[in-house]
Amino acid sequence: MDCNCLPPSNFSGIKNSLRAKSLFALLVTMLVSGNIFSQLIIDTSGLKANFGVDADVYANKLEFGIDTNLTPQLGTDDWFPKSPGTGRGVIDTTGATALRNFLSTTNRAGRNRTFTRNQSVPPNTIVGNYLWIDARYVRDNHTAAEPDSTVFGGTADASSDNPNTWETKIGSTPQKDDFIDVYAHARRDLTNDSLWVFLGASLRDVGGSAYSDYEFFRSTNIVYTPGQPLAGTGTDSGHTAWKFNATGAATTIGDIIISTNYDGGGNNYNAYARIWVHLDSIPGGMPTTLFNNYNALPGIKFKLTGIFNQGLN
């Protein structure tokens, strides 16, 4: 994995914007030794660990960039179930009909509801040749006549800021930045022991340029209180920083951010995997020789390709 190297000065949750019906996959192999290998799958549609990476949300159905005449659709998994076929939806849809009917009433206050759904089977359930580790779906408020209940409200709410300084409030946001649906699912392919993480989101509008990021905190003590910054995200400027030994091998696995950019309504798209580190803890020297020296060390499992936000706090 080629990573962009960042100091531990921020993290953002899934924020700002991602083009509607978009989805990408992250392939990660975690070893007992703590090494990490990963690959971003962002440029093609297809089946990854029998999960449809095709910008639709239904099992047993493949669209958008996949040759449906050649691909066996009726056994593929996706976010939600759809008959016929043996493929399954990873999100629990129990009570969905009653919820849909409630949200479609004339009560506007009832329609702009946020809710979550978990995995359709218990965590760490084996389904066929795959271990379904966990899944989560979140329906967010939309901003129209009624405001969204979770809008960033301060001037220090970027992904380059300490998450303990983020401000949230009730407010509005442009439609191209307004998340409606957010998805996450992790599964392990038991055939080759690879771990796949699938991420997706939808927006109210797909025009213009947009940015989003998916952020993975190592801390297990994160607390969010409405109207307050995140707490418990880590002790390194609100993060857990990666640490390395003299050979370049990771001794502590820290926070990771997957950032995405869309330009021109999604016509141009790129994604980056970035890690949080203390720059002075990188073996090999600083600053101009950092990458040449570090990338030549014998113990590295990925290469560093850039520095962002060099201020430490």
XYZ file of C-alpha atoms in Angstrom:
313
model
C 0.000 0.000 0.000
C 1.349 3.399 -0.948
C 0.330 5.703 1.871
C 0.325 9.458 2.206
C 1.940 10.219 5.549
C 0.169 12.617 7.911
C 1.011 13.790 11.412
C -1.458 12.940 14.171
C -3.317 16.231 14.195
C -6.817 15.274 13.034
C -9.369 12.801 11.800
C -12.912 13.357 10.567
C -15.648 10.596 10.505
C -17.397 10.212 7.215
C -17.757 13.880 6.357
C -18.638 16.341 3.654
C -19.635 14.489 0.487
C -19.548 11.400 -1.654
C -21.279 10.962 -4.986
C -24.617 9.177 -4.759
C -24.586 5.431 -5.397
C -20.824 5.238 -5.143
C -18.949 2.459 -3.445
C -15.398 1.237 -3.169
C -13.666 -1.603 -1.419
C -10.566 -1.793 0.750
C -8.676 -5.089 0.764
C -6.694 -5.521 3.973
C -4.662 -8.475 5.235
C -3.875 -8.181 8.937
C -1.195 -10.528 10.272
C -0.580 -11.559 13.857
C 2.685 -9.654 13.798
C 0.791 -6.402 13.288
C 1.844 -5.912 9.675
C -0.724 -4.476 7.319
C -1.066 -4.820 3.573
C -3.901 -3.170 1.696
C -5.177 -2.175 -1.694
C -7.803 0.397 -2.604
C -10.235 -0.906 -5.221
C -11.615 2.262 -6.785
C -11.300 2.099 -10.547
C -13.481 -0.805 -11.698
C -16.776 -2.411 -10.831
C -16.917 -6.096 -10.087
C -17.381 -8.825 -7.531
C -15.056 -8.653 -4.522
C -15.418 -11.565 -2.112
C -18.845 -12.208 -3.693
C -19.997 -8.683 -2.821
C -21.243 -6.477 -5.674
C -19.065 -3.384 -6.029
C -21.348 -1.953 -8.684
C -22.980 1.178 -7.237
C -26.342 -0.460 -6.608
C -27.557 -1.738 -3.240
C -29.324 -5.032 -4.018
C -28.209 -8.645 -3.803
C -28.648 -10.871 -6.876
C -28.393 -7.813 -9.100
C -25.349 -6.274 -10.790
C -25.325 -2.924 -12.599
C -23.217 0.088 -13.587
C -20.019 -1.042 -15.251
C -20.421 -4.813 -14.926
C -21.151 -7.044 -17.912
C -24.355 -8.578 -16.572
C -24.408 -11.161 -19.360
C -21.155 -12.697 -18.145
C -21.470 -12.289 -14.393
C -23.536 -14.761 -12.302
C -25.889 -12.286 -10.659
C -28.224 -14.597 -8.761
C -25.741 -15.581 -6.071
C -24.133 -12.214 -5.269
C -24.357 -10.432 -1.918
C -24.957 -6.712 -1.475
C -26.347 -4.253 1.049
C -30.032 -5.245 0.863
C -31.799 -8.485 -0.103
C -33.572 -8.892 -3.448
C -35.275 -11.972 -4.893
C -34.829 -14.234 -6.726
C -31.365 -15.656 -6.048
C -29.226 -17.123 -3.306
C -27.279 -13.915 -2.642
C -27.999 -12.170 0.635
C -28.265 -8.632 1.939
C -25.813 -7.789 4.697
C -28.070 -5.153 6.326
C -30.951 -6.195 8.566
C -34.233 -5.029 6.987
C -36.555 -6.382 9.687
C -39.460 -3.963 10.068
C -38.496 -2.032 6.936
C -42.047 -1.966 5.545
C -43.477 -0.480 8.735
C -40.673 2.051 8.914
C -41.175 3.051 5.274
C -44.893 3.537 5.860
C -44.206 5.665 8.924
C -41.682 7.845 7.134
C -44.015 8.384 4.172
C -46.836 9.885 6.224
C -47.829 13.537 5.977
C -46.033 14.224 9.246
C -42.920 16.055 7.990
C -41.234 15.776 11.357
C -41.588 12.009 11.087
C -40.076 11.815 7.630
C -36.738 13.462 8.397
C -35.616 10.746 10.788
C -32.181 9.294 11.334
C -31.832 5.618 12.188
C -29.355 2.738 12.001
C -29.501 -0.926 11.076
C -26.990 -3.620 11.919
C -25.839 -6.758 10.129
C -28.545 -9.197 9.060
C -26.740 -12.039 10.875
C -24.851 -11.870 14.169
C -21.289 -10.510 13.958
C -18.628 -13.049 12.961
C -21.083 -15.445 11.285
C -19.821 -17.723 8.520
C -22.012 -17.515 5.403
C -20.800 -19.872 2.688
C -17.064 -19.304 2.220
C -17.096 -15.902 3.925
C -16.907 -14.682 7.498
C -19.327 -11.766 7.861
C -17.539 -9.746 10.515
C -20.012 -6.876 10.862
C -22.067 -4.316 8.939
C -23.810 -1.025 9.637
C -26.251 1.182 7.747
C -27.019 4.763 8.812
C -29.815 6.951 7.456
C -28.971 10.607 8.023
C -31.189 13.682 8.107
C -31.611 15.667 4.920
C -31.477 19.439 4.853
C -34.478 21.107 3.254
C -37.302 22.785 5.131
C -36.060 20.894 8.166
C -32.421 21.139 9.299
C -29.942 18.327 9.678
C -29.178 17.472 13.302
C -25.448 16.809 12.734
C -23.781 19.612 10.782
C -20.208 20.725 11.375
C -20.448 24.198 12.822
C -16.975 25.528 13.539
C -13.943 26.817 11.681
C -11.743 23.928 12.891
C -13.794 21.026 11.536
C -11.620 19.886 8.636
C -9.899 16.524 8.459
C -6.667 18.400 9.228
C -7.958 19.466 12.638
C -7.918 17.689 15.958
C -11.271 15.803 16.217
C -11.517 16.922 19.829
C -12.064 20.471 18.491
C -14.826 19.692 15.986
C -18.105 21.502 16.579
C -21.473 20.061 15.608
C -24.849 21.720 15.521
C -28.319 21.650 13.981
C -28.185 23.384 10.620
C -28.115 23.088 6.859
C -25.561 22.183 4.225
C -25.458 22.244 0.404
C -27.261 19.303 -1.184
C -24.053 18.065 -2.814
C -22.558 17.784 0.698
C -25.637 16.268 2.329
C -25.218 12.601 3.197
C -28.400 10.540 3.154
C -27.182 6.932 3.375
C -23.895 5.560 4.694
C -22.855 1.895 4.539
C -19.995 -0.178 5.926
C -19.332 -3.918 5.864
C -16.324 -6.118 6.630
C -15.946 -9.746 5.592
C -13.140 -12.270 5.380
C -12.710 -14.516 2.357
C -11.980 -17.861 4.019
C -10.529 -19.273 0.804
C -7.466 -17.006 0.856
C -7.843 -15.387 4.317
C -8.130 -11.855 2.916
C -10.155 -9.227 4.756
C -12.418 -6.920 2.723
C -13.974 -3.658 3.911
C -16.776 -2.191 1.771
C -17.777 1.465 2.157
C -20.554 3.424 0.463
C -22.629 6.571 0.730
C -25.258 8.569 -1.133
C -25.929 12.311 -1.424
C -29.006 14.366 -2.173
C -27.318 15.796 -5.272
C -24.445 14.443 -7.395
C -23.418 17.641 -9.173
C -20.304 19.725 -8.624
C -17.142 18.809 -6.760
C -17.207 16.888 -3.529
C -14.970 15.420 -0.839
C -15.479 12.703 1.734
C -13.383 10.594 3.998
C -13.761 7.387 5.937
C -11.723 7.387 9.089
C -10.621 4.427 11.178
C -9.777 5.216 14.797
C -7.775 2.709 16.815
C -9.334 3.975 20.027
C -12.264 1.979 21.383
C -13.350 4.719 23.804
C -14.843 7.258 21.389
C -17.781 9.224 22.760
C -20.028 11.555 20.768
C -22.465 13.891 22.502
C -24.740 15.970 20.217
C -23.405 19.492 19.988
C -20.032 18.499 21.412
C -16.686 17.495 19.864
C -15.664 13.848 19.758
C -13.929 12.576 22.868
C -11.670 9.630 23.519
C -10.285 9.476 19.972
C -6.637 9.136 20.995
C -3.844 10.872 22.832
C -1.776 12.051 19.817
C -3.563 15.302 18.944
C -6.845 13.404 18.999
C -5.427 10.328 17.253
C -3.403 7.180 17.738
C -0.150 7.643 15.833
C 1.667 4.882 13.978
C 5.085 3.975 15.395
C 7.994 2.196 13.732
C 11.220 0.512 14.749
C 14.644 1.148 13.235
C 13.992 -1.248 10.329
C 10.783 0.555 9.333
C 8.411 -2.137 10.605
C 5.301 -0.896 12.387
C 5.347 -1.438 16.132
C 2.020 0.352 16.691
C -0.788 0.433 14.124
C -2.556 3.774 14.390
C -5.373 5.665 12.703
C -6.068 5.449 8.978
C -8.034 7.799 6.754
C -9.454 6.877 3.345
C -10.092 10.189 1.584
C -11.924 10.597 -1.722
C -12.342 13.494 -4.115
C -14.903 13.932 -6.878
C -14.659 16.692 -9.461
C -17.179 17.598 -12.122
C -20.001 15.570 -10.635
C -17.795 12.519 -10.311
C -16.213 12.570 -13.762
C -12.800 12.726 -12.086
C -12.304 10.590 -8.997
C -9.383 9.671 -6.790
C -8.869 8.111 -3.390
C -5.965 7.941 -0.958
C -5.053 5.841 2.054
C -3.287 7.979 4.646
C -1.857 7.216 8.072
C -1.215 9.388 11.110
C 2.344 9.557 12.426
C 4.698 11.750 14.403
C 7.105 12.801 11.705
C 10.050 12.851 14.079
C 9.377 9.193 14.905
C 9.989 8.019 11.324
C 13.345 6.210 11.058
C 15.478 7.451 8.209
C 15.685 11.165 8.862
C 13.708 14.352 8.288
C 12.592 16.245 6.413
C 13.766 16.119 2.783
C 15.241 12.623 2.942
C 12.280 11.065 4.746
C 10.873 9.028 1.895
C 14.123 7.967 0.264
C 15.530 6.804 3.569
C 12.395 5.245 5.043
C 11.307 3.515 1.840
C 14.744 1.844 1.588
C 14.551 0.273 5.069
C 14.357 -3.542 5.109
C 11.318 -3.920 7.375
C 8.735 -1.712 5.631
C 5.391 -3.135 4.510
C 4.263 -0.036 2.588
C 5.867 3.055 1.119
C 5.322 6.658 2.157
C 4.522 8.953 -0.758
C 3.604 12.362 0.678
C 3.287 14.599 3.729
C 0.168 16.608 4.551
C -0.453 19.128 7.323
C 3.049 19.161 8.757
C 2.174 21.072 11.922
C 2.173 18.974 15.082
C 0.283 19.826 18.244
